[in-house]
Amino acid sequence: MKLCFLLFSFLFIGNCYSQDFDVLVLGTAQDAGSPQAGCTKDCCRDTEKSEPVASIAIASNDQFWIIDATPDFTQQLSMAQQEFPSSKFAGIFLTHAHIGHYTGLMYLGREAMNTDSLPVYCMPRMAEFLRNNGPWSQLVDLGNIKIIEIKNGKSTSLTSSISITPIEVPHRDEFSETVGYIVASQKKKALYVPDIDKWSKWSQSITNYAKMMDILLIDATFFNGDELPNRDMSEIPHPFVVESMKELESLSKTDKSKVHFIHFNHSNPLLKDGAIKQEVESKGFHVSQTGQRL
Ligand SMILES: [Zn+2]
Ligand SMILES: [Zn+2]
Ligand SMILES: [Zn+2]
């Protein structure tokens, strides 16, 4: 009898201990999606081919969370629910207050889902912004969302064996801080950084992260500096994909294969040009796909 109990405890604890998470890519486009409003060029002419805004779901056995509430939140929540039918939608983690990353919160309000105290995890300035500006403040006042403030570098437990940690990154912080997230279990570590100005402006090293993590989903807004001839690219800095590939050049084949580019501007050829995509893959990196499970 005692032996049975011990065996049961061992199996049960062993199972909890080894609980893992899945990452589901819910969209790969930059904030404005693809096609982008107002673009009449080839990249956006085919309105049949659209790409949802960058977001990921993190799922354990019985719960899932979504990082960022994009303008495509409706279809993305549905995608996550279909992919993880026995898991409950347990909350949203926000990276920052740019349109592609939080405006999907509108679908939680009275006009739509009318959620009850859905946990929304965000940094202090982001929380302040939501509490003090309509229509987001109404979500707080009506109790549709429950804001949970998180701190740079401090972990939140998603389950007994999975944690999530915000890491501040340099970005145009007009209304909020900007963070990326590390999700970690005993078996797996994933880094999600959809927006950052330039790797060189960061106090941390993306190369070191590539060695430490198992999965990296990183900012690939622009492929190179020639993409937007009519815009001053220094006003909207991002690491160009060509720069990131150079930065990560010294990594081993195994470490390079952990890198998945995401958050593509409508002008980025990685969204549609198979040859360029292949060029990136031939260098050992990956180009994220919506619906992909990592
Ligand atoms: Zn963005
Ligand atoms: Zn376009
Ligand atoms: Zn941004």
Tab-separated table of C-alpha atoms and ligand atoms in Angstrom:
chain	number	residue	atom	x	y	z
A	1	MET	CA	0.000	0.000	0.000
A	2	LYS	CA	2.762	2.370	1.073
A	3	LEU	CA	4.703	1.431	-2.020
A	4	CYS	CA	1.678	2.205	-4.205
A	5	PHE	CA	1.324	5.616	-2.579
A	6	LEU	CA	5.013	6.371	-3.057
A	7	LEU	CA	4.863	5.293	-6.676
A	8	PHE	CA	1.744	7.404	-7.267
A	9	SER	CA	3.359	10.446	-5.603
A	10	PHE	CA	6.487	9.977	-7.624
A	11	LEU	CA	4.589	9.770	-10.905
A	12	PHE	CA	2.342	12.696	-10.003
A	13	ILE	CA	5.172	14.965	-8.858
A	14	GLY	CA	7.300	13.817	-11.765
A	15	ASN	CA	4.522	14.806	-14.136
A	16	CYS	CA	4.126	18.270	-12.559
A	17	TYR	CA	7.841	18.780	-12.566
A	18	SER	CA	8.154	18.083	-16.248
A	19	GLN	CA	5.224	20.264	-17.318
A	20	ASP	CA	6.150	22.020	-20.501
A	21	PHE	CA	4.733	24.776	-22.696
A	22	ASP	CA	3.983	25.229	-26.365
A	23	VAL	CA	4.457	28.407	-28.360
A	24	LEU	CA	1.913	29.060	-31.121
A	25	VAL	CA	2.613	31.828	-33.646
A	26	LEU	CA	-0.635	33.797	-34.082
A	27	GLY	CA	0.618	36.391	-36.562
A	28	THR	CA	3.864	37.685	-38.026
A	29	ALA	CA	3.184	41.196	-39.448
A	30	GLN	CA	4.257	44.576	-38.052
A	31	ASP	CA	1.654	46.637	-36.141
A	32	ALA	CA	-0.250	47.818	-39.215
A	33	GLY	CA	-0.614	44.289	-40.655
A	34	SER	CA	-0.330	43.291	-44.268
A	35	PRO	CA	-1.759	44.660	-46.522
A	36	GLN	CA	-1.192	48.055	-44.906
A	37	ALA	CA	-3.739	50.868	-45.184
A	38	GLY	CA	-2.855	53.285	-47.951
A	39	CYS	CA	-0.182	51.152	-49.613
A	40	THR	CA	-0.788	50.858	-53.360
A	41	LYS	CA	2.486	49.101	-54.165
A	42	ASP	CA	2.882	45.460	-55.225
A	43	CYS	CA	3.411	44.314	-51.613
A	44	CYS	CA	-0.179	45.180	-50.725
A	45	ARG	CA	-2.038	44.914	-54.037
A	46	ASP	CA	-3.289	41.403	-53.383
A	47	THR	CA	-5.791	42.029	-50.597
A	48	GLU	CA	-6.706	38.318	-50.592
A	49	LYS	CA	-3.336	37.579	-49.037
A	50	SER	CA	-3.374	39.121	-45.608
A	51	GLU	CA	-1.125	38.495	-42.644
A	52	PRO	CA	-2.189	39.069	-39.026
A	53	VAL	CA	-0.134	41.224	-36.663
A	54	ALA	CA	2.654	39.587	-34.619
A	55	SER	CA	1.504	37.778	-31.500
A	56	ILE	CA	2.124	34.422	-29.831
A	57	ALA	CA	0.207	32.124	-27.501
A	58	ILE	CA	1.888	30.231	-24.684
A	59	ALA	CA	0.052	27.067	-23.656
A	60	SER	CA	0.432	24.645	-20.766
A	61	ASN	CA	-1.793	21.576	-20.295
A	62	ASP	CA	-4.910	23.380	-19.201
A	63	GLN	CA	-4.339	27.112	-19.755
A	64	PHE	CA	-3.036	29.475	-22.411
A	65	TRP	CA	-1.932	33.094	-22.459
A	66	ILE	CA	-1.544	35.493	-25.362
A	67	ILE	CA	1.360	37.910	-25.673
A	68	ASP	CA	0.011	41.205	-27.052
A	69	ALA	CA	-3.557	42.059	-27.988
A	70	THR	CA	-3.320	42.986	-31.661
A	71	PRO	CA	-5.976	44.491	-33.966
A	72	ASP	CA	-6.399	40.860	-35.184
A	73	PHE	CA	-7.161	39.606	-31.655
A	74	THR	CA	-10.557	38.106	-32.597
A	75	GLN	CA	-9.171	35.620	-35.103
A	76	GLN	CA	-6.041	35.035	-33.025
A	77	LEU	CA	-7.973	34.088	-29.887
A	78	SER	CA	-10.067	31.740	-31.995
A	79	MET	CA	-6.911	30.206	-33.496
A	80	ALA	CA	-5.485	29.584	-30.019
A	81	GLN	CA	-8.791	28.131	-28.765
A	82	GLN	CA	-8.910	25.705	-31.690
A	83	GLU	CA	-5.285	24.705	-31.242
A	84	PHE	CA	-5.624	24.204	-27.465
A	85	PRO	CA	-9.282	23.105	-27.043
A	86	SER	CA	-8.861	21.805	-23.503
A	87	SER	CA	-7.009	24.891	-22.248
A	88	LYS	CA	-8.612	27.949	-20.690
A	89	PHE	CA	-7.725	31.463	-21.886
A	90	ALA	CA	-5.945	32.742	-18.773
A	91	GLY	CA	-4.681	36.209	-19.633
A	92	ILE	CA	-2.740	38.629	-21.800
A	93	PHE	CA	0.827	39.911	-21.456
A	94	LEU	CA	1.501	43.257	-23.146
A	95	THR	CA	4.845	44.368	-24.575
A	96	HIS	CA	4.081	48.092	-25.172
A	97	ALA	CA	1.626	50.791	-26.224
A	98	HIS	CA	2.073	50.813	-30.002
A	99	ILE	CA	-1.060	50.087	-32.028
A	100	GLY	CA	-0.252	46.517	-33.006
A	101	HIS	CA	0.373	45.403	-29.451
A	102	TYR	CA	-2.519	46.527	-27.246
A	103	THR	CA	-5.487	47.884	-29.220
A	104	GLY	CA	-7.024	44.389	-29.442
A	105	LEU	CA	-7.972	44.902	-25.788
A	106	MET	CA	-11.044	46.669	-27.188
A	107	TYR	CA	-12.534	43.249	-27.934
A	108	LEU	CA	-12.692	42.467	-24.203
A	109	GLY	CA	-15.185	45.241	-23.497
A	110	ARG	CA	-18.956	45.550	-23.368
A	111	GLU	CA	-19.356	45.795	-27.123
A	112	ALA	CA	-17.634	42.442	-27.562
A	113	MET	CA	-16.557	39.655	-25.157
A	114	ASN	CA	-17.417	41.544	-21.961
A	115	THR	CA	-14.821	39.560	-20.011
A	116	ASP	CA	-14.848	39.392	-16.252
A	117	SER	CA	-11.529	40.393	-14.645
A	118	LEU	CA	-9.359	38.929	-17.381
A	119	PRO	CA	-5.754	39.272	-16.131
A	120	VAL	CA	-3.763	41.757	-18.237
A	121	TYR	CA	-0.098	41.784	-17.243
A	122	CYS	CA	1.914	44.893	-18.076
A	123	MET	CA	4.679	47.233	-16.933
A	124	PRO	CA	3.875	50.233	-14.629
A	125	ARG	CA	3.767	52.987	-17.313
A	126	MET	CA	1.665	50.794	-19.574
A	127	ALA	CA	-0.712	50.152	-16.644
A	128	GLU	CA	-0.925	53.894	-15.955
A	129	PHE	CA	-1.675	54.548	-19.621
A	130	LEU	CA	-4.541	52.021	-19.663
A	131	ARG	CA	-6.023	53.257	-16.384
A	132	ASN	CA	-5.993	56.914	-17.413
A	133	ASN	CA	-7.005	56.910	-21.072
A	134	GLY	CA	-10.304	55.989	-22.668
A	135	PRO	CA	-11.518	53.670	-23.984
A	136	TRP	CA	-9.073	51.427	-22.088
A	137	SER	CA	-9.952	52.984	-18.721
A	138	GLN	CA	-13.515	51.731	-19.200
A	139	LEU	CA	-12.238	48.144	-19.333
A	140	VAL	CA	-10.648	48.775	-15.948
A	141	ASP	CA	-13.650	50.626	-14.468
A	142	LEU	CA	-16.139	47.968	-15.576
A	143	GLY	CA	-13.881	45.165	-14.384
A	144	ASN	CA	-13.501	43.593	-17.825
A	145	ILE	CA	-9.781	43.426	-17.211
A	146	LYS	CA	-7.697	43.115	-14.087
A	147	ILE	CA	-4.353	44.852	-14.535
A	148	ILE	CA	-1.436	43.056	-12.943
A	149	GLU	CA	1.722	45.142	-12.857
A	150	ILE	CA	4.965	43.364	-13.604
A	151	LYS	CA	8.546	44.541	-13.192
A	152	ASN	CA	11.603	44.389	-15.403
A	153	GLY	CA	13.480	41.141	-14.760
A	154	LYS	CA	10.957	39.838	-12.200
A	155	SER	CA	9.328	36.494	-12.976
A	156	THR	CA	5.637	35.667	-12.764
A	157	SER	CA	4.640	32.011	-12.336
A	158	LEU	CA	2.210	30.838	-14.991
A	159	THR	CA	2.041	27.377	-13.412
A	160	SER	CA	4.154	25.624	-10.788
A	161	SER	CA	6.809	24.958	-13.407
A	162	ILE	CA	6.440	27.651	-16.093
A	163	SER	CA	7.425	31.281	-15.570
A	164	ILE	CA	7.408	34.458	-17.636
A	165	THR	CA	9.770	37.416	-17.209
A	166	PRO	CA	9.619	40.841	-18.873
A	167	ILE	CA	12.934	42.251	-20.145
A	168	GLU	CA	13.081	45.951	-21.032
A	169	VAL	CA	14.343	46.845	-24.489
A	170	PRO	CA	15.142	50.235	-26.083
A	171	HIS	CA	12.263	51.441	-28.288
A	172	ARG	CA	10.244	54.591	-28.983
A	173	ASP	CA	8.556	54.694	-25.579
A	174	GLU	CA	6.054	57.528	-26.119
A	175	PHE	CA	3.302	56.064	-23.920
A	176	SER	CA	4.849	53.063	-22.183
A	177	GLU	CA	7.994	51.069	-21.548
A	178	THR	CA	8.749	48.333	-24.066
A	179	VAL	CA	9.531	44.797	-23.004
A	180	GLY	CA	10.265	41.440	-24.519
A	181	TYR	CA	9.422	38.247	-22.617
A	182	ILE	CA	11.283	35.137	-21.545
A	183	VAL	CA	9.078	32.100	-20.986
A	184	ALA	CA	10.813	29.267	-19.176
A	185	SER	CA	10.152	25.759	-17.947
A	186	GLN	CA	12.604	23.079	-16.807
A	187	LYS	CA	12.809	21.842	-20.380
A	188	LYS	CA	12.562	24.900	-22.584
A	189	LYS	CA	13.269	28.645	-22.711
A	190	ALA	CA	11.805	31.043	-25.257
A	191	LEU	CA	12.549	34.732	-25.875
A	192	TYR	CA	10.009	36.982	-27.636
A	193	VAL	CA	11.187	40.466	-28.717
A	194	PRO	CA	8.876	41.788	-31.453
A	195	ASP	CA	10.126	45.394	-31.234
A	196	ILE	CA	13.554	46.829	-30.390
A	197	ASP	CA	15.404	49.846	-31.818
A	198	LYS	CA	18.791	48.283	-32.555
A	199	TRP	CA	20.690	45.417	-30.900
A	200	SER	CA	23.616	47.777	-30.210
A	201	LYS	CA	21.407	50.086	-28.105
A	202	TRP	CA	20.520	47.223	-25.747
A	203	SER	CA	22.548	46.568	-22.594
A	204	GLN	CA	22.157	42.834	-23.245
A	205	SER	CA	23.519	40.614	-25.975
A	206	ILE	CA	21.195	38.886	-28.419
A	207	THR	CA	24.060	36.526	-29.265
A	208	ASN	CA	24.258	35.386	-25.631
A	209	TYR	CA	20.493	34.935	-25.548
A	210	ALA	CA	20.741	32.720	-28.620
A	211	LYS	CA	23.146	30.506	-26.695
A	212	MET	CA	20.972	30.409	-23.552
A	213	MET	CA	17.505	30.036	-25.099
A	214	ASP	CA	15.888	27.263	-27.134
A	215	ILE	CA	13.574	29.500	-29.171
A	216	LEU	CA	14.013	33.172	-30.118
A	217	LEU	CA	11.300	35.137	-31.936
A	218	ILE	CA	12.876	38.467	-32.799
A	219	ASP	CA	12.177	41.802	-34.478
A	220	ALA	CA	12.468	41.572	-38.256
A	221	THR	CA	10.414	44.660	-39.156
A	222	PHE	CA	12.635	45.635	-42.096
A	223	PHE	CA	14.796	43.387	-44.227
A	224	ASN	CA	17.288	46.177	-45.023
A	225	GLY	CA	17.624	49.962	-45.137
A	226	ASP	CA	16.259	50.417	-48.673
A	227	GLU	CA	12.710	49.409	-47.924
A	228	LEU	CA	10.958	52.715	-47.333
A	229	PRO	CA	12.441	55.287	-49.736
A	230	ASN	CA	9.984	57.974	-48.625
A	231	ARG	CA	10.518	57.636	-44.864
A	232	ASP	CA	13.402	58.666	-42.614
A	233	MET	CA	14.361	55.210	-41.337
A	234	SER	CA	16.270	56.706	-38.378
A	235	GLU	CA	12.898	57.812	-36.944
A	236	ILE	CA	11.691	54.212	-36.875
A	237	PRO	CA	14.801	52.221	-35.946
A	238	HIS	CA	14.733	48.434	-35.928
A	239	PRO	CA	17.503	45.872	-36.432
A	240	PHE	CA	17.401	45.088	-40.155
A	241	VAL	CA	17.276	41.355	-40.845
A	242	VAL	CA	20.601	41.660	-42.685
A	243	GLU	CA	22.099	43.303	-39.564
A	244	SER	CA	20.710	40.620	-37.244
A	245	MET	CA	22.105	37.861	-39.446
A	246	LYS	CA	25.514	39.580	-39.344
A	247	GLU	CA	25.282	40.044	-35.555
A	248	LEU	CA	24.476	36.350	-35.093
A	249	GLU	CA	26.900	35.122	-37.730
A	250	SER	CA	29.385	33.604	-35.247
A	251	LEU	CA	26.783	31.300	-33.683
A	252	SER	CA	26.850	27.550	-34.203
A	253	LYS	CA	24.401	25.987	-36.651
A	254	THR	CA	22.339	24.710	-33.701
A	255	ASP	CA	22.116	28.154	-32.079
A	256	LYS	CA	21.246	29.857	-35.383
A	257	SER	CA	18.402	27.408	-35.914
A	258	LYS	CA	16.754	28.658	-32.694
A	259	VAL	CA	16.202	32.088	-34.280
A	260	HIS	CA	12.801	32.817	-35.846
A	261	PHE	CA	12.309	36.227	-37.460
A	262	ILE	CA	8.901	37.882	-36.836
A	263	HIS	CA	7.072	41.293	-36.968
A	264	PHE	CA	7.440	41.948	-40.706
A	265	ASN	CA	6.545	45.332	-42.157
A	266	HIS	CA	4.255	45.098	-45.223
A	267	SER	CA	7.299	46.129	-47.307
A	268	ASN	CA	9.505	43.305	-45.956
A	269	PRO	CA	10.169	40.773	-48.751
A	270	LEU	CA	10.205	37.959	-46.159
A	271	LEU	CA	6.393	38.153	-46.142
A	272	LYS	CA	6.048	37.137	-49.778
A	273	ASP	CA	9.345	36.629	-51.620
A	274	GLY	CA	10.190	32.918	-51.518
A	275	ALA	CA	13.754	33.405	-52.832
A	276	ILE	CA	14.707	35.894	-50.089
A	277	LYS	CA	13.086	33.683	-47.479
A	278	GLN	CA	15.162	30.782	-48.751
A	279	GLU	CA	18.308	32.902	-48.556
A	280	VAL	CA	17.625	33.546	-44.852
A	281	GLU	CA	16.850	29.866	-44.219
A	282	SER	CA	20.031	28.817	-46.051
A	283	LYS	CA	22.020	30.887	-43.542
A	284	GLY	CA	20.493	28.720	-40.803
A	285	PHE	CA	17.738	31.047	-39.499
A	286	HIS	CA	13.965	30.652	-39.661
A	287	VAL	CA	11.155	32.872	-40.906
A	288	SER	CA	8.084	32.618	-38.628
A	289	GLN	CA	4.792	31.382	-40.031
A	290	THR	CA	1.341	31.978	-38.607
A	291	GLY	CA	-0.044	28.754	-37.149
A	292	GLN	CA	3.404	27.322	-36.492
A	293	ARG	CA	3.852	25.542	-33.166
A	294	LEU	CA	7.269	25.633	-31.535
B	1	ZN	ZN	5.343	46.562	-33.240
B	2	ZN	ZN	2.656	47.472	-48.908
B	3	ZN	ZN	6.590	49.389	-31.260
